[in-house]
XYZ file of C-alpha atoms in Angstrom:
446
model
C -38.129 -2.298 0.479
C -38.426 -3.504 -3.094
C -41.048 -0.930 -4.039
C -38.825 1.480 -5.985
C -38.115 1.324 -9.684
C -34.572 1.491 -10.965
C -35.062 5.081 -12.064
C -36.404 6.051 -8.644
C -33.508 4.314 -6.891
C -30.982 6.093 -9.086
C -32.674 9.469 -8.563
C -32.663 9.124 -4.757
C -29.015 8.086 -4.851
C -28.135 11.068 -7.014
C -29.952 13.478 -4.674
C -29.154 12.115 -1.217
C -26.125 9.784 -1.219
C -22.543 11.071 -0.966
C -20.543 8.982 -3.418
C -16.978 8.119 -2.311
C -14.047 9.464 -4.329
C -16.283 11.378 -6.731
C -17.929 14.708 -7.373
C -21.521 14.526 -6.241
C -24.815 14.489 -8.105
C -23.642 12.107 -10.838
C -25.666 9.166 -12.214
C -25.020 5.726 -10.734
C -26.065 2.313 -12.056
C -28.963 0.949 -9.936
C -28.419 -2.740 -9.142
C -31.386 -4.959 -8.277
C -29.878 -8.365 -7.469
C -26.664 -10.384 -7.487
C -25.816 -14.070 -7.558
C -22.671 -16.046 -8.290
C -20.292 -13.968 -10.400
C -23.156 -11.823 -11.749
C -25.319 -8.854 -10.872
C -28.306 -7.396 -12.702
C -29.681 -3.897 -13.162
C -33.395 -3.091 -13.014
C -33.762 -3.588 -16.767
C -32.576 -7.166 -16.411
C -29.159 -6.582 -17.973
C -26.567 -9.013 -16.618
C -23.027 -7.984 -15.712
C -20.115 -10.286 -14.961
C -18.432 -9.041 -11.783
C -14.839 -9.351 -12.965
C -13.381 -7.405 -10.057
C -15.282 -9.032 -7.165
C -16.717 -5.514 -6.777
C -13.823 -3.968 -4.801
C -11.911 -7.260 -4.586
C -14.086 -8.457 -1.743
C -16.841 -10.821 -3.004
C -14.326 -13.656 -3.163
C -16.944 -16.395 -2.924
C -19.358 -14.680 -5.262
C -22.705 -13.092 -4.538
C -25.423 -14.744 -2.424
C -23.256 -17.675 -1.361
C -25.782 -19.987 0.349
C -23.431 -21.108 3.137
C -22.757 -17.527 4.239
C -26.422 -16.531 3.917
C -27.471 -19.517 6.005
C -24.924 -18.676 8.715
C -26.166 -15.082 8.862
C -29.797 -16.204 9.044
C -29.059 -18.749 11.761
C -27.128 -16.217 13.861
C -29.862 -13.586 13.488
C -32.380 -15.926 15.096
C -30.368 -16.219 18.305
C -28.460 -12.931 18.655
C -27.341 -10.236 16.233
C -24.978 -8.284 18.449
C -23.210 -8.494 21.782
C -20.809 -5.962 23.306
C -17.068 -6.632 22.835
C -16.512 -7.466 26.512
C -18.602 -10.638 26.171
C -17.483 -13.872 24.537
C -19.610 -15.222 21.705
C -19.269 -18.455 19.785
C -18.948 -16.679 16.440
C -16.198 -14.300 17.597
C -14.204 -16.920 19.493
C -14.418 -19.450 16.671
C -13.437 -16.963 13.979
C -10.420 -15.748 15.960
C -9.178 -19.331 16.290
C -9.710 -20.021 12.580
C -7.787 -16.898 11.591
C -4.843 -17.617 13.902
C -4.641 -21.147 12.524
C -4.833 -19.889 8.926
C -1.955 -17.481 9.557
C 0.071 -20.041 11.525
C -0.540 -20.786 15.192
C 3.180 -21.374 15.682
C 3.746 -17.618 15.225
C 0.428 -15.820 15.691
C -1.662 -15.664 18.841
C -4.613 -13.278 18.876
C -7.026 -11.218 16.768
C -8.338 -7.720 17.356
C -11.569 -7.239 15.396
C -12.558 -4.018 13.636
C -15.200 -2.945 11.126
C -13.110 -2.876 7.963
C -9.729 -2.399 6.352
C -9.089 1.221 7.266
C -9.619 0.811 10.990
C -7.718 -2.500 10.932
C -4.671 -0.608 9.673
C -5.412 2.273 12.032
C -5.363 -0.031 15.049
C -2.313 -1.969 13.893
C -0.411 1.319 13.733
C -1.592 2.240 17.247
C -0.484 -1.141 18.576
C 2.935 -0.824 16.960
C 3.464 2.564 18.574
C 2.413 1.240 21.969
C 4.597 -1.881 21.779
C 7.742 -0.103 20.539
C 7.340 3.271 22.243
C 8.285 4.827 18.915
C 6.329 7.222 16.709
C 7.231 7.046 13.027
C 5.478 4.794 10.531
C 6.966 3.969 7.125
C 4.656 3.185 4.204
C 4.969 3.001 0.438
C 3.903 5.603 -2.115
C 2.311 2.913 -4.281
C -0.233 1.887 -1.660
C -3.675 2.390 -0.221
C -4.505 1.548 3.391
C -7.829 3.324 3.985
C -9.333 6.762 4.478
C -9.376 7.288 8.252
C -6.805 9.732 9.618
C -3.970 7.303 10.359
C -4.691 4.879 7.526
C -5.163 7.812 5.170
C -1.782 9.276 6.082
C -0.195 5.849 5.698
C -1.679 5.538 2.211
C 0.623 6.633 -0.572
C -1.600 7.440 -3.532
C -3.515 10.698 -4.066
C -6.368 9.601 -1.805
C -4.238 10.531 1.209
C -4.289 14.257 0.471
C -7.481 15.105 2.417
C -6.145 13.189 5.432
C -3.014 15.338 5.359
C -5.046 18.517 5.933
C -4.222 19.220 9.568
C -2.188 16.035 9.371
C -1.113 13.253 11.648
C 2.428 13.034 12.930
C 5.143 10.571 12.110
C 4.125 9.217 8.698
C 6.979 8.748 6.231
C 6.593 7.489 2.675
C 9.157 5.541 0.700
C 9.146 4.592 -2.972
C 8.461 0.919 -3.508
C 9.420 -0.874 -6.735
C 7.238 -1.010 -9.835
C 9.460 -3.069 -12.097
C 7.725 -2.240 -15.374
C 7.506 1.500 -14.839
C 11.007 1.608 -13.351
C 12.492 0.102 -16.499
C 13.281 -3.377 -15.178
C 12.369 -6.718 -16.751
C 10.715 -9.246 -14.450
C 12.611 -12.518 -14.204
C 15.798 -10.855 -15.439
C 16.430 -7.766 -13.323
C 14.842 -8.799 -10.002
C 18.117 -8.953 -8.103
C 19.259 -5.524 -9.299
C 15.836 -3.965 -8.678
C 15.614 -5.424 -5.187
C 19.114 -4.279 -4.267
C 18.455 -0.727 -5.475
C 15.179 -0.262 -3.599
C 16.355 -1.920 -0.383
C 19.455 0.278 -0.321
C 17.296 3.384 -0.810
C 14.881 2.267 1.911
C 17.640 1.589 4.445
C 19.221 4.951 3.710
C 15.884 6.682 4.280
C 15.435 4.804 7.547
C 18.752 6.151 8.762
C 17.845 9.702 7.788
C 14.549 9.382 9.691
C 16.270 7.778 12.691
C 15.943 4.009 12.913
C 15.230 4.183 16.646
C 12.220 6.422 15.951
C 10.442 4.031 13.569
C 7.667 1.979 15.152
C 6.377 0.151 12.112
C 6.566 -0.372 8.406
C 3.197 -1.118 6.798
C 2.869 -2.429 3.270
C 0.498 -4.441 1.117
C 1.925 -7.903 0.499
C 0.787 -7.416 -3.099
C -0.006 -3.804 -3.987
C -3.697 -3.979 -4.849
C -5.737 -0.984 -5.931
C -2.700 0.716 -7.454
C -2.349 -2.017 -10.058
C -1.610 -5.486 -8.584
C 2.090 -4.626 -8.470
C 4.204 -7.699 -7.769
C 7.419 -7.140 -5.783
C 10.703 -8.264 -7.352
C 12.151 -11.501 -6.061
C 13.735 -11.082 -2.639
C 12.235 -7.660 -1.923
C 9.708 -8.678 0.738
C 12.302 -10.805 2.504
C 14.724 -7.866 2.358
C 12.203 -5.488 3.913
C 11.580 -8.027 6.685
C 15.323 -8.234 7.324
C 15.613 -4.440 7.604
C 12.750 -4.386 10.099
C 14.459 -7.091 12.161
C 17.777 -5.224 12.089
C 16.296 -2.013 13.468
C 13.550 -3.365 15.764
C 10.724 -2.183 13.507
C 7.401 -4.037 13.501
C 6.295 -5.148 10.042
C 2.588 -4.922 9.211
C 1.270 -6.673 6.102
C -1.976 -5.234 4.758
C -3.915 -8.255 3.473
C -7.219 -6.470 2.954
C -7.189 -7.217 -0.794
C -4.569 -9.950 -1.106
C -5.935 -12.118 1.693
C -8.353 -15.052 1.718
C -7.130 -17.161 -1.196
C -6.956 -14.273 -3.677
C -3.340 -15.151 -4.599
C -3.751 -18.919 -4.259
C -2.612 -18.730 -0.636
C -4.763 -17.904 2.374
C -2.716 -14.700 2.788
C -0.618 -12.930 0.187
C 2.503 -12.772 2.364
C 2.588 -16.580 2.368
C 3.952 -16.389 -1.186
C 7.230 -15.125 0.290
C 9.825 -16.478 2.718
C 8.986 -14.114 5.549
C 6.413 -13.507 8.273
C 5.035 -10.112 9.325
C 4.480 -9.172 12.952
C 0.896 -8.106 12.282
C -1.586 -8.982 9.550
C -4.491 -6.677 8.785
C -7.529 -8.071 7.007
C -11.096 -7.266 5.913
C -13.063 -7.709 2.643
C -12.738 -11.432 1.931
C -13.210 -12.474 5.568
C -16.980 -12.126 5.015
C -16.828 -11.618 1.236
C -18.256 -8.172 1.889
C -21.613 -9.536 3.061
C -21.157 -7.747 6.388
C -18.471 -5.214 7.426
C -15.620 -6.859 9.330
C -11.872 -6.480 9.593
C -9.142 -7.004 12.100
C -5.517 -7.438 13.093
C -3.828 -10.795 13.639
C -0.815 -10.360 15.924
C 2.211 -12.496 16.688
C 3.353 -13.630 20.113
C 5.529 -10.559 20.711
C 2.645 -8.149 20.228
C 0.115 -10.343 22.002
C 2.367 -10.852 25.036
C 3.007 -7.109 25.415
C -0.672 -6.564 26.111
C -0.749 -9.135 28.886
C 0.892 -6.510 31.103
C -0.214 -3.339 29.315
C -3.710 -2.075 28.555
C -4.667 -2.361 24.888
C -5.757 1.183 24.176
C -7.857 0.229 21.155
C -11.582 -0.256 21.074
C -14.804 0.205 19.158
C -18.436 -0.612 19.816
C -18.674 -3.207 17.071
C -15.375 -5.005 17.719
C -16.104 -8.657 17.004
C -19.663 -7.911 15.880
C -21.580 -11.158 16.385
C -23.448 -11.267 13.083
C -20.386 -10.275 11.066
C -18.243 -12.895 12.805
C -20.836 -15.576 12.001
C -20.507 -14.630 8.349
C -16.726 -14.756 8.768
C -16.793 -18.274 10.230
C -18.877 -19.455 7.276
C -16.617 -17.792 4.714
C -13.311 -18.962 6.203
C -14.710 -22.478 6.597
C -15.878 -22.432 2.972
C -12.407 -21.433 1.741
C -10.921 -24.450 3.452
C -13.567 -27.112 2.926
C -14.049 -26.271 -0.746
C -10.284 -26.081 -1.444
C -10.571 -22.589 -2.894
C -6.793 -22.083 -3.030
C -6.454 -25.132 -5.274
C -9.256 -23.902 -7.532
C -7.658 -20.458 -7.764
C -4.381 -21.962 -8.975
C -6.205 -23.861 -11.717
C -8.069 -20.743 -12.858
C -4.848 -18.717 -12.646
C -3.346 -20.804 -15.432
C -6.222 -19.863 -17.758
C -6.172 -16.197 -16.778
C -2.392 -15.862 -16.975
C -2.285 -17.425 -20.447
C -4.969 -15.026 -21.671
C -3.281 -11.951 -20.197
C 0.084 -12.871 -21.698
C -1.598 -13.187 -25.092
C -3.079 -9.724 -24.622
C 0.437 -8.317 -24.156
C 1.531 -9.911 -27.428
C -1.600 -8.946 -29.343
C -2.400 -5.371 -28.332
C -0.279 -2.260 -28.733
C -2.057 -0.688 -25.752
C -1.016 -3.418 -23.286
C 2.452 -2.934 -21.821
C 2.521 -5.589 -19.127
C 0.333 -8.239 -17.531
C 0.688 -8.958 -13.810
C -1.018 -11.980 -12.294
C -0.848 -13.978 -9.089
C -3.790 -16.253 -8.395
C -6.949 -14.418 -9.480
C -5.350 -11.078 -8.646
C -4.303 -9.426 -11.897
C -3.975 -6.206 -13.858
C -3.060 -4.979 -17.309
C -0.814 -1.938 -17.704
C -2.345 0.252 -20.433
C 0.174 2.315 -22.406
C 0.204 4.767 -25.264
C 3.770 3.907 -26.274
C 4.765 0.308 -25.720
C 8.397 0.664 -26.739
C 9.044 3.548 -24.342
C 6.694 2.208 -21.630
C 4.761 5.486 -21.549
C 1.515 5.029 -19.600
C -1.794 5.850 -21.222
C -2.491 8.259 -18.354
C 0.178 10.119 -16.386
C -0.048 9.783 -12.613
C -2.224 12.407 -10.958
C -3.398 13.939 -14.246
C -7.120 13.945 -14.963
C -7.815 12.241 -18.235
C -11.049 10.795 -19.696
C -9.369 7.868 -21.452
C -9.364 5.282 -18.645
C -12.958 6.105 -17.562
C -14.002 5.648 -21.184
C -12.349 2.215 -21.263
C -14.102 1.165 -18.053
C -17.403 2.435 -19.432
C -16.924 0.489 -22.666
C -16.261 -2.688 -20.664
C -19.332 -2.178 -18.490
C -21.536 -1.469 -21.510
C -20.539 -4.903 -22.771
C -21.371 -6.566 -19.447
C -17.816 -6.781 -18.116
C -17.702 -4.926 -14.799
C -14.344 -4.031 -13.285
C -12.337 -1.078 -12.035
C -8.883 0.382 -12.423
C -6.779 3.225 -11.168
C -4.437 5.443 -13.163
C -3.545 3.323 -16.226
C -4.492 -0.141 -14.942
C -7.354 -2.485 -15.734
C -7.826 -4.876 -12.822
C -9.149 -8.393 -13.428
C -9.938 -9.971 -10.063
C -13.068 -12.109 -10.451
C -14.742 -14.093 -7.662
C -12.576 -17.045 -6.700
C -15.437 -19.433 -7.468
C -15.440 -18.500 -11.166
C -15.411 -21.502 -13.505
C -13.228 -22.051 -16.565
C -16.377 -21.797 -18.682
C -17.196 -18.381 -17.216
C -13.636 -17.172 -17.702
C -13.620 -18.296 -21.320
C -16.983 -16.617 -21.901
C -16.066 -13.184 -20.567
C -12.340 -12.759 -21.181
C -12.985 -12.320 -24.953
C -15.028 -9.229 -24.052
C -11.870 -7.683 -22.612
C -9.967 -8.719 -25.739
C -12.528 -6.929 -27.939
C -12.373 -3.762 -25.848
C -8.579 -3.743 -25.998
C -8.867 -3.874 -29.790
C -11.144 -0.839 -29.536
C -8.516 0.902 -27.363
C -5.803 0.108 -29.923
C -7.893 1.627 -32.700
C -9.154 4.606 -30.710
C -6.178 5.754 -28.652
C -3.023 4.179 -30.101
C -3.053 5.296 -33.740
């Protein structure tokens, strides 16, 4: 290791690696090292990681506390089968239950990542309720395995639907800006409309056939879409009325990303199950899981939990998780996020006022996105949903060329930096985004 040049690394990747969500054989930036909020290519060019890669490196790259925990665990034991208790697994489960609320939640089932966390939560819901159908939103992404893929709402579900999986039903969730509502003014009307439509759809699907409703507490990859006031509480109430288990996907929104340990804690409701991944180890090692409430946990005291995988509660990954979750708490990361949110929110609001290409800014904690439009008055997105268009890739490329690394989907630019970012770092790199938006105005909005 460490003997290849950047060009050699890129060539091998191009020839041998299957790149997710892309046509193959395309160039890929070779990265040599990463630290803090930065990573570097082999030519020494520095990039600010303004999306925490895939919204997972919450505590930045090469965090010494997590690295030390991994190193220490490696010296005693890297892996033990799921049937055995280990200090790392037991400790992490306790920390996660306490973070969610030990008055409601009881146990954790560990998985490898977000997709299989959602997969297993769906299986549990079906076992506990004896029902089959699973409701999920169109504006969502829950993973690429068969069940999680079918639960996902965006175009990435299509391959999972080939041959299909039974019982998955999609409903339209609110996107206030694109639906023509004004946040802070029309929340009540928007919430009432979408809850009425959801309840009607539940009746048409048969309320006694619905096992679970799974949704992201804050829609992540599809554009950090914030629900209107009262919507999450209304969905919870519908689930209670019809005996449906509510699953909150916290894979992106969890672990202080919104200024709360979990995104759902921003609302006056509690899900039955919480799925997590990404930030639990900051992506240093693959780990995910499902936190379940007393109702779900107690069911499996008398019934076999028909879920399992070789690496459930992987020892090394759990050690990284203990270090990360401890770091969030001991370093008061939620408090820091709220302070940085004020700076980020002010900047994003100014971008809406300044640029003709920016329709809306959405921000909660350090979880944010800009809605890029070609007609601000009519709220026409720069790129229509599901239509291939080179404009957004060109914007992302322009940002990366200037050392500002992030991602977006459809017509969104996501800004979700590591939660350890300083005000000085924010003020250094946010002007890069401002400059690129000026370029977008001049290039695509004439």
